[in-house]
Tab-separated table of C-alpha atoms and ligand atoms in Angstrom:
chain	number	residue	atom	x	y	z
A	37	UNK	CA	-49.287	120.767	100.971
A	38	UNK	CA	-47.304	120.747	104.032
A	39	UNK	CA	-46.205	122.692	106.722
A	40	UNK	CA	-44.593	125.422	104.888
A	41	UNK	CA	-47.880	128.303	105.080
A	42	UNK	CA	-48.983	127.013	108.744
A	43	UNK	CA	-52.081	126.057	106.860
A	44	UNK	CA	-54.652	124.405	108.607
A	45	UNK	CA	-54.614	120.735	107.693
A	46	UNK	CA	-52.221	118.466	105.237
A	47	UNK	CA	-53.433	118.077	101.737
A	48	UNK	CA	-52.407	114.883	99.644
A	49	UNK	CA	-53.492	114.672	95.824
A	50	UNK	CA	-55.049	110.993	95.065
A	51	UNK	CA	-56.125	111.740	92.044
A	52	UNK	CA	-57.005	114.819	89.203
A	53	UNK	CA	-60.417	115.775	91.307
A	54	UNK	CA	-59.886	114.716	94.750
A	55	UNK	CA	-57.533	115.849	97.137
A	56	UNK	CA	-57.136	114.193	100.670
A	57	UNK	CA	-57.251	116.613	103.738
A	58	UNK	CA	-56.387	115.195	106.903
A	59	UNK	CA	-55.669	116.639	110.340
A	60	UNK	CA	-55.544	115.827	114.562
A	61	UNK	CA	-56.378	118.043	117.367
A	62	UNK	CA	-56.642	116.857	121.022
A	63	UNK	CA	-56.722	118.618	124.270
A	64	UNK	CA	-57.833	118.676	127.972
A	65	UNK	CA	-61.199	119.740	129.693
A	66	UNK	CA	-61.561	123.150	128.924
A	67	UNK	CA	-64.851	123.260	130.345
A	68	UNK	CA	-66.485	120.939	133.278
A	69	UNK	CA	-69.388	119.693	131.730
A	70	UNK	CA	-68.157	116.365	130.421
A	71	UNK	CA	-70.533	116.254	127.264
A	72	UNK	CA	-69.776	119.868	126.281
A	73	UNK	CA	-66.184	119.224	126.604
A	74	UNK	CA	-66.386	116.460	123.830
A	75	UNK	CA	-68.578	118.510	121.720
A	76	UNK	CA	-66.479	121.249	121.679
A	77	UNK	CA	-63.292	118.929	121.036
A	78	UNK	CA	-65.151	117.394	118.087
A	79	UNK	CA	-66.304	120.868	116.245
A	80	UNK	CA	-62.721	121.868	117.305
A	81	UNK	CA	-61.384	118.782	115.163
A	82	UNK	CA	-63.747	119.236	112.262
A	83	UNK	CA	-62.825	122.863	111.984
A	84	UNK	CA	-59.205	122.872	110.380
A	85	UNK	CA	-61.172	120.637	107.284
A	86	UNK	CA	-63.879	123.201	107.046
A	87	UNK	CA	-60.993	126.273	106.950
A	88	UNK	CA	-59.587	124.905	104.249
A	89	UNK	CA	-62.607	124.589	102.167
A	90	UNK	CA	-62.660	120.532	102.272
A	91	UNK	CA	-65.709	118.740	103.402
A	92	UNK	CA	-65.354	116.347	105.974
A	93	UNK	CA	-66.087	112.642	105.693
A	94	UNK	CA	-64.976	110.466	108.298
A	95	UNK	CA	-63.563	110.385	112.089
A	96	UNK	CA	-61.348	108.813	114.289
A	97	UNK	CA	-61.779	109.702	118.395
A	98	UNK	CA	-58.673	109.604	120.236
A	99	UNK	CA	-59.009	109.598	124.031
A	100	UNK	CA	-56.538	109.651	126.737
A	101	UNK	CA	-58.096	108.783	130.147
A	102	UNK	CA	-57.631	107.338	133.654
A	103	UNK	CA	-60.240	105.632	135.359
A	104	UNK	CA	-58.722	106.907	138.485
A	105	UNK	CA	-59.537	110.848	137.833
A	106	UNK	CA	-62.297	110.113	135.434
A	107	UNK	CA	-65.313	108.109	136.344
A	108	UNK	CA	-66.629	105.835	133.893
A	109	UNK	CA	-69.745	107.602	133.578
A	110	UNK	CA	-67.827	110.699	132.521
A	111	UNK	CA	-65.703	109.462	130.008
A	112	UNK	CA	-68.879	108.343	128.118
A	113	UNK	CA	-70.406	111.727	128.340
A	114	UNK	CA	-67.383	113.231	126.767
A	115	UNK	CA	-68.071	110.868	123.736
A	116	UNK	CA	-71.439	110.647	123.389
A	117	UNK	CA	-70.725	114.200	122.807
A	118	UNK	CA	-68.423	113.683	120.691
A	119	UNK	CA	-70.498	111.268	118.454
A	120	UNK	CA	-73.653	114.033	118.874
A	121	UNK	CA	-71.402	116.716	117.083
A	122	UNK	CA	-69.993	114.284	114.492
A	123	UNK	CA	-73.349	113.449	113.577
A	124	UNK	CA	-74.448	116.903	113.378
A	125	UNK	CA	-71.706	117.253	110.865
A	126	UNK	CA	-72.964	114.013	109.075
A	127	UNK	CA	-69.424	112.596	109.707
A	128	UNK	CA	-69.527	109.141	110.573
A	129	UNK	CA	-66.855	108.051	113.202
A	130	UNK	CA	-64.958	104.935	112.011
A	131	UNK	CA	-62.762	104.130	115.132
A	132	UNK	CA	-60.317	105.381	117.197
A	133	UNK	CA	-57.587	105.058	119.731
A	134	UNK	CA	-57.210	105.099	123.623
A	135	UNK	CA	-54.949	105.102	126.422
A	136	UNK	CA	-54.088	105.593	129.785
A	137	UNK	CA	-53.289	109.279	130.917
A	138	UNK	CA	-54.046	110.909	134.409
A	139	UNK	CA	-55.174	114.480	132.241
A	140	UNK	CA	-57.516	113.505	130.089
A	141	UNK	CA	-57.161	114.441	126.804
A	142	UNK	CA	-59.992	114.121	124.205
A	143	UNK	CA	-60.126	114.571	120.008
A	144	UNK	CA	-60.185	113.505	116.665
A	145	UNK	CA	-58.334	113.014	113.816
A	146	UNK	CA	-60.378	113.864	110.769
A	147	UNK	CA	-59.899	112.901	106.767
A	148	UNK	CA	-62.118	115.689	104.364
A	149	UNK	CA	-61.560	115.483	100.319
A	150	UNK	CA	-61.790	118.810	98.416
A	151	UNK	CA	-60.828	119.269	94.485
A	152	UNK	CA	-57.299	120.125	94.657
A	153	UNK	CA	-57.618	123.219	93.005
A	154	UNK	CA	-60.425	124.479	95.414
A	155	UNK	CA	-58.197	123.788	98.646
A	156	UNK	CA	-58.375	127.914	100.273
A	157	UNK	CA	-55.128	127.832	102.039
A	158	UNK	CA	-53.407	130.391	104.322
A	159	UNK	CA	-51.425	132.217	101.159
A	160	UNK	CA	-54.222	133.539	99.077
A	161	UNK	CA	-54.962	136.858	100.386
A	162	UNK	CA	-54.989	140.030	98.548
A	163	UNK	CA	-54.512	143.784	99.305
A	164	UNK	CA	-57.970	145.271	98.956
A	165	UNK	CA	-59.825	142.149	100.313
A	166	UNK	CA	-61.746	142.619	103.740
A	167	UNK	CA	-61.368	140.282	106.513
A	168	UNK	CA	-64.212	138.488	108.067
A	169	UNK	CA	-64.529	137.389	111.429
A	170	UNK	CA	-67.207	134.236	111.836
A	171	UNK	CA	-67.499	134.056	115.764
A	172	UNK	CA	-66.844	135.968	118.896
A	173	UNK	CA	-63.830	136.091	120.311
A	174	UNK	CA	-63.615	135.059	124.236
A	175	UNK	CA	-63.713	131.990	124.796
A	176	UNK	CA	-59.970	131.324	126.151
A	177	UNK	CA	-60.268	134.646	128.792
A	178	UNK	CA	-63.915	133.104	130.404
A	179	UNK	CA	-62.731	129.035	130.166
A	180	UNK	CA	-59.640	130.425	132.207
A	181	UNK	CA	-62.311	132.705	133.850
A	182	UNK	CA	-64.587	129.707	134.532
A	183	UNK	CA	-61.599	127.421	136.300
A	184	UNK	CA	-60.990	129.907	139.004
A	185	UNK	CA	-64.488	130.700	139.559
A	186	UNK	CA	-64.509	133.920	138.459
A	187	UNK	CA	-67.085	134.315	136.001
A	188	UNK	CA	-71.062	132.806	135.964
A	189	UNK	CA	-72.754	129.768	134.066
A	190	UNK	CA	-74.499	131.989	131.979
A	191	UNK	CA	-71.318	133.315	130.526
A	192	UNK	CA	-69.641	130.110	130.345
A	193	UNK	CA	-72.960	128.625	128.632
A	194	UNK	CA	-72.425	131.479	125.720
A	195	UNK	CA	-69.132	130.882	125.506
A	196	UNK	CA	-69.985	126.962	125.259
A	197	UNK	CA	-72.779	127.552	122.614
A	198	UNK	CA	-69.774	129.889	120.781
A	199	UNK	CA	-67.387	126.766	121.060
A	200	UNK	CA	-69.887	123.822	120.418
A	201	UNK	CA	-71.336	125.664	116.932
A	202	UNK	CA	-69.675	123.979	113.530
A	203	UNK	CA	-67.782	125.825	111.272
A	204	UNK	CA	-69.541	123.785	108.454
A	205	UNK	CA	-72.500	126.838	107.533
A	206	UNK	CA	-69.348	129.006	107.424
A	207	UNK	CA	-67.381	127.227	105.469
A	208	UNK	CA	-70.547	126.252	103.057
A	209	UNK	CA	-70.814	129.612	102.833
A	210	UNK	CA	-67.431	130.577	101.912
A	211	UNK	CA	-67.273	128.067	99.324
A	212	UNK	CA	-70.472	129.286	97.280
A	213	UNK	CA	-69.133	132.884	96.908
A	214	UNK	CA	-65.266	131.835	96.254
A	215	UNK	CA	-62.695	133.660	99.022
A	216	UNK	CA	-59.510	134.834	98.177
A	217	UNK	CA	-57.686	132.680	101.865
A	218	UNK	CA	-59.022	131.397	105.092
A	219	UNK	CA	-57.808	129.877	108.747
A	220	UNK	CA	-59.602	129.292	111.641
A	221	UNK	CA	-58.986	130.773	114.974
A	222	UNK	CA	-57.568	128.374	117.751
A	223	UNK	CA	-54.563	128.663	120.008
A	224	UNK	CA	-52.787	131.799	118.481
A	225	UNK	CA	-55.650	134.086	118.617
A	226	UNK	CA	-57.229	136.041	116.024
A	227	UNK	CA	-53.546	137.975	115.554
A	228	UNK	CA	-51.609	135.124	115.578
A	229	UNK	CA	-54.097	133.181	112.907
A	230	UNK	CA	-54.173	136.394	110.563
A	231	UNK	CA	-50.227	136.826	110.579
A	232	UNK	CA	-50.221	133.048	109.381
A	233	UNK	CA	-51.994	134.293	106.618
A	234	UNK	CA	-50.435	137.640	106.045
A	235	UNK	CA	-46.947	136.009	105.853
A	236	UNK	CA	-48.000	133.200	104.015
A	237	UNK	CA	-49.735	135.671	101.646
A	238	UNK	CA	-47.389	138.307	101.707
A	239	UNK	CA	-49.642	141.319	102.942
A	240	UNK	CA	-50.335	143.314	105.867
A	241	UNK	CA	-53.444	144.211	107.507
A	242	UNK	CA	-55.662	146.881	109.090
A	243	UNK	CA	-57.733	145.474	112.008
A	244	UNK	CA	-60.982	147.751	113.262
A	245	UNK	CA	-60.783	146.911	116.694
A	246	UNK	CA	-64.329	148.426	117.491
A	247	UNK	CA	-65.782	145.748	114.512
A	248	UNK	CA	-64.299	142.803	115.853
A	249	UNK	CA	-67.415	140.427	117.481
A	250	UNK	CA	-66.209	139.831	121.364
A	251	UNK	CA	-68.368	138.138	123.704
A	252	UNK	CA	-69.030	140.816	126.072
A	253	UNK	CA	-67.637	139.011	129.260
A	254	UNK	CA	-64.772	138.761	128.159
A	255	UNK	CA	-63.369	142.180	127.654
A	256	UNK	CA	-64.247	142.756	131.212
A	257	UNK	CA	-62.644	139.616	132.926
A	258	UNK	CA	-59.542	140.541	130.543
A	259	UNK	CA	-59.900	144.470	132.425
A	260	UNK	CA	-59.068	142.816	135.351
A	261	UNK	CA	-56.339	140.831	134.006
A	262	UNK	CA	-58.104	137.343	133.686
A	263	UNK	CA	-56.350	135.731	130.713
A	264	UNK	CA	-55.151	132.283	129.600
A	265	UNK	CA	-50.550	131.713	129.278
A	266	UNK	CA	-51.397	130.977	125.600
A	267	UNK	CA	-53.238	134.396	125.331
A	268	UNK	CA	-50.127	136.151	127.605
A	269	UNK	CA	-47.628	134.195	125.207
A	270	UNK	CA	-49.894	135.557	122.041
A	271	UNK	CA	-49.599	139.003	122.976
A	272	UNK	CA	-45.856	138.725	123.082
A	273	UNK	CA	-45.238	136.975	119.879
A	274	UNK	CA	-46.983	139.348	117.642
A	275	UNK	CA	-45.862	142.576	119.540
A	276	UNK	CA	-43.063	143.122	116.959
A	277	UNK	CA	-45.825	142.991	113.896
A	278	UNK	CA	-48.437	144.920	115.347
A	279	UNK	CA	-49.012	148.886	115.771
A	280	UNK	CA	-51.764	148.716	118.245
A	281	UNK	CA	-52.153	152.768	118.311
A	282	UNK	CA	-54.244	153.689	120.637
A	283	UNK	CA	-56.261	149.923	121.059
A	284	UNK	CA	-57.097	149.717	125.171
A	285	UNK	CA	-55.672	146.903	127.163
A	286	UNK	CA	-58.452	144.385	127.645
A	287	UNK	CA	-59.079	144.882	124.067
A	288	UNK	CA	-55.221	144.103	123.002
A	289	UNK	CA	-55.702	140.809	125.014
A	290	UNK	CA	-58.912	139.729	123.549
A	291	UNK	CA	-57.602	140.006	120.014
A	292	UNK	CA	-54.476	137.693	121.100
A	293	UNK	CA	-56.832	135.511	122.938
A	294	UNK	CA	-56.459	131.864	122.168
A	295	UNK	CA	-59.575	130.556	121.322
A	296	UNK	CA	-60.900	126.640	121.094
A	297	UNK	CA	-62.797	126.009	118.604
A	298	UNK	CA	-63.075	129.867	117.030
A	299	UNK	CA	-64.722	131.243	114.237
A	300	UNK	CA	-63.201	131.285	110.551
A	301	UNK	CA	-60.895	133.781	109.188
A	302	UNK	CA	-62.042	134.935	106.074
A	303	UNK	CA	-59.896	136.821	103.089
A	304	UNK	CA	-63.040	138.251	100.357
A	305	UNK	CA	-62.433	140.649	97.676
A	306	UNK	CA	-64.321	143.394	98.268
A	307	UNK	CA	-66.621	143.086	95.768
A	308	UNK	CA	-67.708	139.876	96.957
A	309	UNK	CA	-68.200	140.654	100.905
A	310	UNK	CA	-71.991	141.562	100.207
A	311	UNK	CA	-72.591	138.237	99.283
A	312	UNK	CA	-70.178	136.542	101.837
A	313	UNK	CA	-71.835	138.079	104.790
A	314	UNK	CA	-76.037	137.408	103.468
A	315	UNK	CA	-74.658	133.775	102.569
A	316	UNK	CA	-73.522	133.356	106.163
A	317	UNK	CA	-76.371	135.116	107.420
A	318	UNK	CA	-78.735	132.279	106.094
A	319	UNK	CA	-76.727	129.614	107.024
A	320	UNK	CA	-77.407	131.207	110.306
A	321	UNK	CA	-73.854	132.438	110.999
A	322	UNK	CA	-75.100	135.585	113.322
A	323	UNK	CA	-71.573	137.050	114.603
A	324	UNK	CA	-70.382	137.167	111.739
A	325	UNK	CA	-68.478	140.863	110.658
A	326	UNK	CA	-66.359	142.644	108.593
A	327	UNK	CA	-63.354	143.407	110.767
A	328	UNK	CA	-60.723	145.018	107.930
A	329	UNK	CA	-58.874	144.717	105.171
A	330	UNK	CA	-55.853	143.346	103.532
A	331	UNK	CA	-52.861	145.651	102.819
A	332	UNK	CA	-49.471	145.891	100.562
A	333	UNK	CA	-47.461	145.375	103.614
A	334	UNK	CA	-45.043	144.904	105.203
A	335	UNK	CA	-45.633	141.432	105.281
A	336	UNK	CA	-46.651	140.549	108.441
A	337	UNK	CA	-47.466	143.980	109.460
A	338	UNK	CA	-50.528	144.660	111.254
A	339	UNK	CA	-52.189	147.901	111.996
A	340	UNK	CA	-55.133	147.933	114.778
A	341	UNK	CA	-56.953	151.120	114.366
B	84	CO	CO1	-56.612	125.614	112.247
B	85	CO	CO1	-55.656	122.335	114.344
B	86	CO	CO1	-54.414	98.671	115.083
């Protein structure tokens, strides 16, 4: 599997029972606490195996770094991190790469195996399933919020906490009832992620705006027009797909809101979303909820009601 369904990760068959799933994600400080930052680039990393069903087995840290903008001290605070989450995961890191960069940039490239006909992938999705939404959205409005100042540590602590928590109960959970598709939600925002799958699927969706989990903050920092590019540039890409009816502003933008390290997005059949949400409920998956369903179409269309 390639790049064809925007799926989360690459999957390579080695042999009848065990697929390969492999994929990279770096990026800069998005928050100023060095050991946070590396947590949150390491759950960020792990994520794209857990989306597509895989469990993850080993890690390599990439690191870009200068020691003239980033004290020694620092830099080992951003892996130590790092290493904490991993091990949290039970993912041993095996190595790694560095090199020189003014903007440091921190990540992992991770390797997960799955049975290849278990992988959930982006194109699975079904009119009549419901959509659920594992974790607040946010987190890109108050980082951008918590650069300029503009917002307080307790927010950006909830929005770290958000961030920092593995997909893995999630993902365990998804696994044990059987889901019809599933994606994480990163740079594109929840829209963005759930027209992946809707085109790769073939379906359209209804989104219940007044169901999807927000962190609080954030819909007021977006009211005054706080917001990341990536969440501007969102907005504008799915404008075309999306009949937001009567959805207010701040609202629009927290739904387009790129997030790091977001929640999974989850296709059930409906008959199966009991289960889905007590399963995630003891793996202690709290946010978790029901945000709509799939529809015929258009492809690609969504409705936000
Ligand atoms: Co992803
Ligand atoms: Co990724
Ligand atoms: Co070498």
């Amino acid at each position: 599997m390639g790049f064809d369904t925007a799926d989360d990760a690459g999957v390579f068959r080695l042999t009848e029972d065990i697929a390969i799933v492999q994929t990279v994600d770096l990026f800069p400080p998005v928050l100023d606490d060095p050991y946070w930052y590396g947590a949150v680039a390491a759950a960020n990393s792990l994520s794209d195996i857990y989306a597509m069903g895989a469990k993850p087995i080993t890690a390599l840290n990439i690191f870009a770094f200068s020691e003239k903008t980033l004290p020694a001290e620092m830099a080992a605070e951003i892996l130590r991190g790092g290493a904490d989450k991993a091990r949290e995961a039970e993912v041993p890191i095996i190595g790694g790469h560095s090199l020189r960069d003014v903007e440091p940039k921190y990540g992992m490239c991770v390797t997960g195996i799955v049975h290849p006909n278990k992988v959930i992938t982006n194109a699975g999705a079904r009119p009549g399933d419901l959509l659920v939404l594992t974790k607040p959205l946010g987190t890109g409005i108050i980082t951008t919020a918590g650069k300029f100042d503009k917002t307080t540590p307790d927010v950006i602590e909830q929005a770290t906490q958000v961030m920092a928590a593995l997909n893995r109960g999630a993902s365990e959970a998804m696994l044990r009832v059987g889901v019809h598709a599933a994606t994480d939600i990163t740079g594109f925002g929840l829209m963005g992620h759930l027209m992946e799958i809707l085109k790769a699927s073939r379906v359209g969706a209804v989104v219940r705006w007044r169901s999807v989990p927000v962190i609080e903050a954030a819909l007021e920092l977006a009211s005054k027009g706080v917001a990341p590019g990536g969440t501007l540039s969102n907005q504008a890409q799915v404008l075309e797909y999306a009949d937001w009816g009567d959805t207010p502003e701040e609202v629009n933008l927290v739904l387009c809101d790129a997030q790091t390290s977001g929640g999974l997005l989850i296709s059930v059949p409906p008959d199966r979303a009991d289960e889905l949400m007590a399963e995630l409920e003891r793996e202690g998956v709290s946010n978790a909820a029901v945000i709509g369903e799939i529809t015929h179409g258009p492809t690609g269309a969504v409705k936000v009601v």
